[in-house]
mmCIF file of C-alpha atoms in Angstrom:
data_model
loop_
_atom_site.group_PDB
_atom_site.id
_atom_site.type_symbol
_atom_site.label_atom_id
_atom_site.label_comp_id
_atom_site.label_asym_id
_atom_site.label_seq_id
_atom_site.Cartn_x
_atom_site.Cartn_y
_atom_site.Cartn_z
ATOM 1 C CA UNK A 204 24.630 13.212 -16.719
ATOM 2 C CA UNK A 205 24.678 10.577 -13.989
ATOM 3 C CA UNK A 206 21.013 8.389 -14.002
ATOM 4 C CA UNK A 207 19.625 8.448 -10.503
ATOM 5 C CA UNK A 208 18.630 5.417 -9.126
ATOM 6 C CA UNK A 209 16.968 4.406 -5.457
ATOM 7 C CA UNK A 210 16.531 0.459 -4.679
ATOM 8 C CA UNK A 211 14.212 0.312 -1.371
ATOM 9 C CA UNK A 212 11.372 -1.693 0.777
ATOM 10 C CA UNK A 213 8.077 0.631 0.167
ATOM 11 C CA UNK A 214 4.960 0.897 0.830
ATOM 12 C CA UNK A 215 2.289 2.092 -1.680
ATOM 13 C CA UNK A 216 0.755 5.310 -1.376
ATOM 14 C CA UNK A 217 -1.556 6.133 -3.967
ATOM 15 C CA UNK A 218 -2.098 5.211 -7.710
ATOM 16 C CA UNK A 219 -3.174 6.868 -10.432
ATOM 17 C CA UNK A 220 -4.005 5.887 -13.615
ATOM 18 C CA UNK A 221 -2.324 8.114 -16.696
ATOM 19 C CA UNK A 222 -2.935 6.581 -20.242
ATOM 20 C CA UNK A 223 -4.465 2.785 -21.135
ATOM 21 C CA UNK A 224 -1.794 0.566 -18.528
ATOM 22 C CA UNK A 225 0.218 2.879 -16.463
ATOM 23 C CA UNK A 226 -0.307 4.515 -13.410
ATOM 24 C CA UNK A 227 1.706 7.463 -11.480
ATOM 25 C CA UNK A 228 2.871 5.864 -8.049
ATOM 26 C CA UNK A 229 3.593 7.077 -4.805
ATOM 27 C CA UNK A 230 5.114 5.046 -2.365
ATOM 28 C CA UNK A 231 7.365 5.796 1.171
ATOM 29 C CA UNK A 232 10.399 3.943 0.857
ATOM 30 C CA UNK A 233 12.198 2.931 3.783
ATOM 31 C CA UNK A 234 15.157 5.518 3.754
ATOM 32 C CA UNK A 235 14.290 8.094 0.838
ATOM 33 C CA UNK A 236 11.075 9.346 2.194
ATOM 34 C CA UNK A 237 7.878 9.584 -0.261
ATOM 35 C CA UNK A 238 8.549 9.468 -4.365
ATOM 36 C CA UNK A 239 6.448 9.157 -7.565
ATOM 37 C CA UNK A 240 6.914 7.875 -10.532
ATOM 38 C CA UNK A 241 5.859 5.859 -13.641
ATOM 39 C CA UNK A 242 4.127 2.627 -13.274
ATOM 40 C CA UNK A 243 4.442 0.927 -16.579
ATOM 41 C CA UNK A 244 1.582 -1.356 -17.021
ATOM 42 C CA UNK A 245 0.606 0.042 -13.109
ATOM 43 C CA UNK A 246 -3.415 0.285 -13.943
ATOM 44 C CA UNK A 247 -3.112 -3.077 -16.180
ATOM 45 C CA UNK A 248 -4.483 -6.565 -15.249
ATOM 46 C CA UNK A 249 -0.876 -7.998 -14.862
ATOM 47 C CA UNK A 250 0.547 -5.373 -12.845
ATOM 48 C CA UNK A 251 -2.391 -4.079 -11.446
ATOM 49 C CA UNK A 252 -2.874 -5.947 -7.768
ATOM 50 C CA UNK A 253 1.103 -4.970 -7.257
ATOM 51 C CA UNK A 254 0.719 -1.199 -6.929
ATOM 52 C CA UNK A 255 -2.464 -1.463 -4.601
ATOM 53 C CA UNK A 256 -1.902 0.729 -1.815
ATOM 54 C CA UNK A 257 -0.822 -0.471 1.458
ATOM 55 C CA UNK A 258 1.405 -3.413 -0.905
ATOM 56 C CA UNK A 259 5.185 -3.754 0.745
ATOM 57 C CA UNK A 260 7.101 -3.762 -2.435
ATOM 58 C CA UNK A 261 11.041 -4.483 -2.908
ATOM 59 C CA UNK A 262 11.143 -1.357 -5.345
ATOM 60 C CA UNK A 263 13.733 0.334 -7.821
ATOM 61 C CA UNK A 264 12.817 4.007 -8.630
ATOM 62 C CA UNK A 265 14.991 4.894 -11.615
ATOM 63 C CA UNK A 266 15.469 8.328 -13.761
ATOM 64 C CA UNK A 267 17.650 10.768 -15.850
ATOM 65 C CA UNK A 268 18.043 13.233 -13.899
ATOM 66 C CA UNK A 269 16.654 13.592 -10.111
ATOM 67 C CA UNK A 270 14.253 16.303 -11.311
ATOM 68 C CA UNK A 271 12.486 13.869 -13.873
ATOM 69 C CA UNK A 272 9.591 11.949 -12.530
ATOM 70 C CA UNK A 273 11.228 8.455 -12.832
ATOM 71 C CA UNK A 274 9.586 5.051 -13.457
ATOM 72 C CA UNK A 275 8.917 2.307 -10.505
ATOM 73 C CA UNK A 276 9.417 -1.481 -10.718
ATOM 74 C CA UNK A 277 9.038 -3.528 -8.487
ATOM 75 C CA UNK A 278 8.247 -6.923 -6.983
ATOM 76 C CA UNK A 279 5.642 -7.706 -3.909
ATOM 77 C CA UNK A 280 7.043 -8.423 -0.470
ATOM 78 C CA UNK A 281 3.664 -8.436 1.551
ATOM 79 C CA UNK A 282 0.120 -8.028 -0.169
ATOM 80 C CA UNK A 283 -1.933 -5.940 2.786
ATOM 81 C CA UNK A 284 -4.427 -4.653 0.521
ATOM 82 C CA UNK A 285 -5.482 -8.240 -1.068
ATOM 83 C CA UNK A 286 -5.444 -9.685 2.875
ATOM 84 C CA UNK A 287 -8.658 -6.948 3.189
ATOM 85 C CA UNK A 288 -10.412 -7.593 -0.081
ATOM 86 C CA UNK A 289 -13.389 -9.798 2.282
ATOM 87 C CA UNK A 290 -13.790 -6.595 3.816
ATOM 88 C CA UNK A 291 -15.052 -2.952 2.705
ATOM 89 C CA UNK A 292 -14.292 -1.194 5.993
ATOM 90 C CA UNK A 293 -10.915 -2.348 6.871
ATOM 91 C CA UNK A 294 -10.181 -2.315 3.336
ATOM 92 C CA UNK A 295 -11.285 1.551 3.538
ATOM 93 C CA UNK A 296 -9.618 2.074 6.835
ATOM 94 C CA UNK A 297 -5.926 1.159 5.183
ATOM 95 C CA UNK A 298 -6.643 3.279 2.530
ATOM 96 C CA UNK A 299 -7.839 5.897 4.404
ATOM 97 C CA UNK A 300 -4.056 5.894 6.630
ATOM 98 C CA UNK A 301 -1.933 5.215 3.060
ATOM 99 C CA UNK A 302 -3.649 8.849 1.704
ATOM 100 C CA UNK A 303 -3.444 10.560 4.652
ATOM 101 C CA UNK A 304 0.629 10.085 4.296
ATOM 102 C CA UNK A 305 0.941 10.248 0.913
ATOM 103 C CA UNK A 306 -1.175 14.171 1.301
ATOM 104 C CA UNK A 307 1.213 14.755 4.464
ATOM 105 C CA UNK A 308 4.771 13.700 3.626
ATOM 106 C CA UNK A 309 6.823 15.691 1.434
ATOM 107 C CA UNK A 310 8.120 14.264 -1.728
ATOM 108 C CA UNK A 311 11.718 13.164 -1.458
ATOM 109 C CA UNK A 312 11.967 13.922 2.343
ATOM 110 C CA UNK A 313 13.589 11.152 4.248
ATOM 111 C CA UNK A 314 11.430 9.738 6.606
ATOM 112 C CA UNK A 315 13.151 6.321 7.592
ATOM 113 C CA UNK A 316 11.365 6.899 11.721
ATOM 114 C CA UNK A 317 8.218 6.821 9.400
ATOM 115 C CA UNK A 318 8.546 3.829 7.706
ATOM 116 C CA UNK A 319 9.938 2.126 10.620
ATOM 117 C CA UNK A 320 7.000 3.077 13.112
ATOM 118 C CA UNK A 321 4.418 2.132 10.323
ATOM 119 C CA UNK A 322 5.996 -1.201 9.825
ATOM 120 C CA UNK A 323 6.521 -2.015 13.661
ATOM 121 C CA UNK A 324 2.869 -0.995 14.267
ATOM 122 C CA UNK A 325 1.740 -3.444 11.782
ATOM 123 C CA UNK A 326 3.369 -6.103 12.976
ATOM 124 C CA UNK A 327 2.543 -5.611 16.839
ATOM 125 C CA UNK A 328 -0.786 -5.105 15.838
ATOM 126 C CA UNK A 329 -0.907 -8.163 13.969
ATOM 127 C CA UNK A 330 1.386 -10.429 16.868
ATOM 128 C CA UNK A 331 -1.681 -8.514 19.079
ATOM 129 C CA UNK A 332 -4.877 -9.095 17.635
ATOM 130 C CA UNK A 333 -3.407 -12.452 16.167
ATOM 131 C CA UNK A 334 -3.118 -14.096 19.895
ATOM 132 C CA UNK A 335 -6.419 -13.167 20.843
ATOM 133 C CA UNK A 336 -7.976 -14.309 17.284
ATOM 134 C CA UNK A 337 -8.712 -11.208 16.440
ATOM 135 C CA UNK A 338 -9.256 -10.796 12.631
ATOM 136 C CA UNK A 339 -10.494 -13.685 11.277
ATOM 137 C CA UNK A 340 -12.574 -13.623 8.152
ATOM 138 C CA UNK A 341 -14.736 -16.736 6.803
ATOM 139 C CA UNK A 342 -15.782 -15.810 3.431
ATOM 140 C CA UNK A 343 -17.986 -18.095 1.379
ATOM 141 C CA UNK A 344 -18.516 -16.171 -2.350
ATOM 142 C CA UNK A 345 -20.227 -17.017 -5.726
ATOM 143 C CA UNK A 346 -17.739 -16.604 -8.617
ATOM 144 C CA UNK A 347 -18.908 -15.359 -12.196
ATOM 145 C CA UNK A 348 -18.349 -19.068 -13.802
ATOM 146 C CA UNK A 349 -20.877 -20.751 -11.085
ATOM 147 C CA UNK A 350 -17.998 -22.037 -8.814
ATOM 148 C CA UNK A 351 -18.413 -21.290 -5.129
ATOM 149 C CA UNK A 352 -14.893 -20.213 -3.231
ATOM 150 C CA UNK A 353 -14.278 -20.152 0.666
ATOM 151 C CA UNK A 354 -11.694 -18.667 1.675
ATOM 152 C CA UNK A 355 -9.791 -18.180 5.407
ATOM 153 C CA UNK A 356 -8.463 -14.180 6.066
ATOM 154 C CA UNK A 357 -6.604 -13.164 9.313
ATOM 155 C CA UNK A 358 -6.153 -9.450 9.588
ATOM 156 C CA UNK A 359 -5.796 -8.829 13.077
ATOM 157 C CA UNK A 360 -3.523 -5.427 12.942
ATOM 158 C CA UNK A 361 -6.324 -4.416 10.096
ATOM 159 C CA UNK A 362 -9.669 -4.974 12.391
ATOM 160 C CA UNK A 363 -7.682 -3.225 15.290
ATOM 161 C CA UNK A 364 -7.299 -0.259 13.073
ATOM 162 C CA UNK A 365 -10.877 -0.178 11.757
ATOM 163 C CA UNK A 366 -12.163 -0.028 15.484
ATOM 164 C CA UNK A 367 -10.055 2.640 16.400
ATOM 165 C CA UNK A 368 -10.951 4.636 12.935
ATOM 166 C CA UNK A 369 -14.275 4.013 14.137
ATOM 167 C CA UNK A 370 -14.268 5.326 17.867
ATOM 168 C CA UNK A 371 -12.327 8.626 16.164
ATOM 169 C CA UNK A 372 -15.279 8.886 13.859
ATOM 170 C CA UNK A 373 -18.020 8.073 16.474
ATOM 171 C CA UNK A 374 -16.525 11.188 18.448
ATOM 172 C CA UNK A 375 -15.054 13.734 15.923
ATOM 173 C CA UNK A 376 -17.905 13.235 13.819
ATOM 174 C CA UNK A 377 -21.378 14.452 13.157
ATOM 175 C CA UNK A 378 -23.816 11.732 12.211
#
């Protein structure tokens, strides 16, 4: 039997955690549609910020036989989710659109229009808000050893997202 093996751009899904390190993955990869698989180390402190959702990843999916869940590595292309760490909402808001795909795509269903939309909407949104300084975060913290960090975010597709999540919110829902 012939070991199946994808090599794609992806974007993370969802992660969950299964045993001490690893995590199940789903990601949409940019020609094979939405696929899960084993994260070794995934949920652990080295691999951990890699498999965030909303991450672009350069990523090999790899398996015995196309029925078997496979395993993922990978290595990061874009970090989206550690851009939004200064803030809850539009951190929320990207997670919020990565499980809303990963609950509506089918597994293994190529979805390359998908992918290609998501990315180009991204990146407008960013050239968009980015001209008008939209986006950007000062952040002065505390760390735990006493230090003080400051630190300069832009997110400008991010905080155009988060106000349109919001005006869907302020009119679909009850408050």
């Amino acid at each position: 039997s012939a070991i199946l093996e994808i090599e794609d751009a992806a974007i993370v899904l969802s992660l969950r955690p299964h045993g001490e390190r690893d995590a199940i993955v789903s990601a949409l990869t940019a020609t094979q549609g939405r696929w899960a698989g084993l994260a070794r180390g995934g949920a652990g402190r080295r691999q951990g910020a890699l498999w965030q959702p909303g991450n672009r990843i350069a990523a090999r999916w790899k398996a015995r036989l196309a029925t078997h869940l496979g395993t993922w590595t990978a290595e990061l292309e874009t970090a989206y989710a550690a851009a939004l760490l200064g803030d809850a909402g539009r951190l929320a808001a990207l997670s919020a659109a990565c499980a809303i795909l990963d609950a509506a795509l089918a597994e293994r269903d190529p979805q390359p229009q998908m992918f290609d939309r998501l990315a180009a909407l991204l990146t407008a949104l960013n050239a968009a808000g980015g001209r008008h300084g939209s986006g950007r975060l000062d952040l002065g913290e505390g760390r735990f050893v006493g230090m003080k960090s400051r630190g300069i975010y832009e997110t400008p597709g991010g905080t155009i997202l988060l106000a349109a999540h919001r005006g869907i919110e302020s009119i679909t829902l009850d408050r």
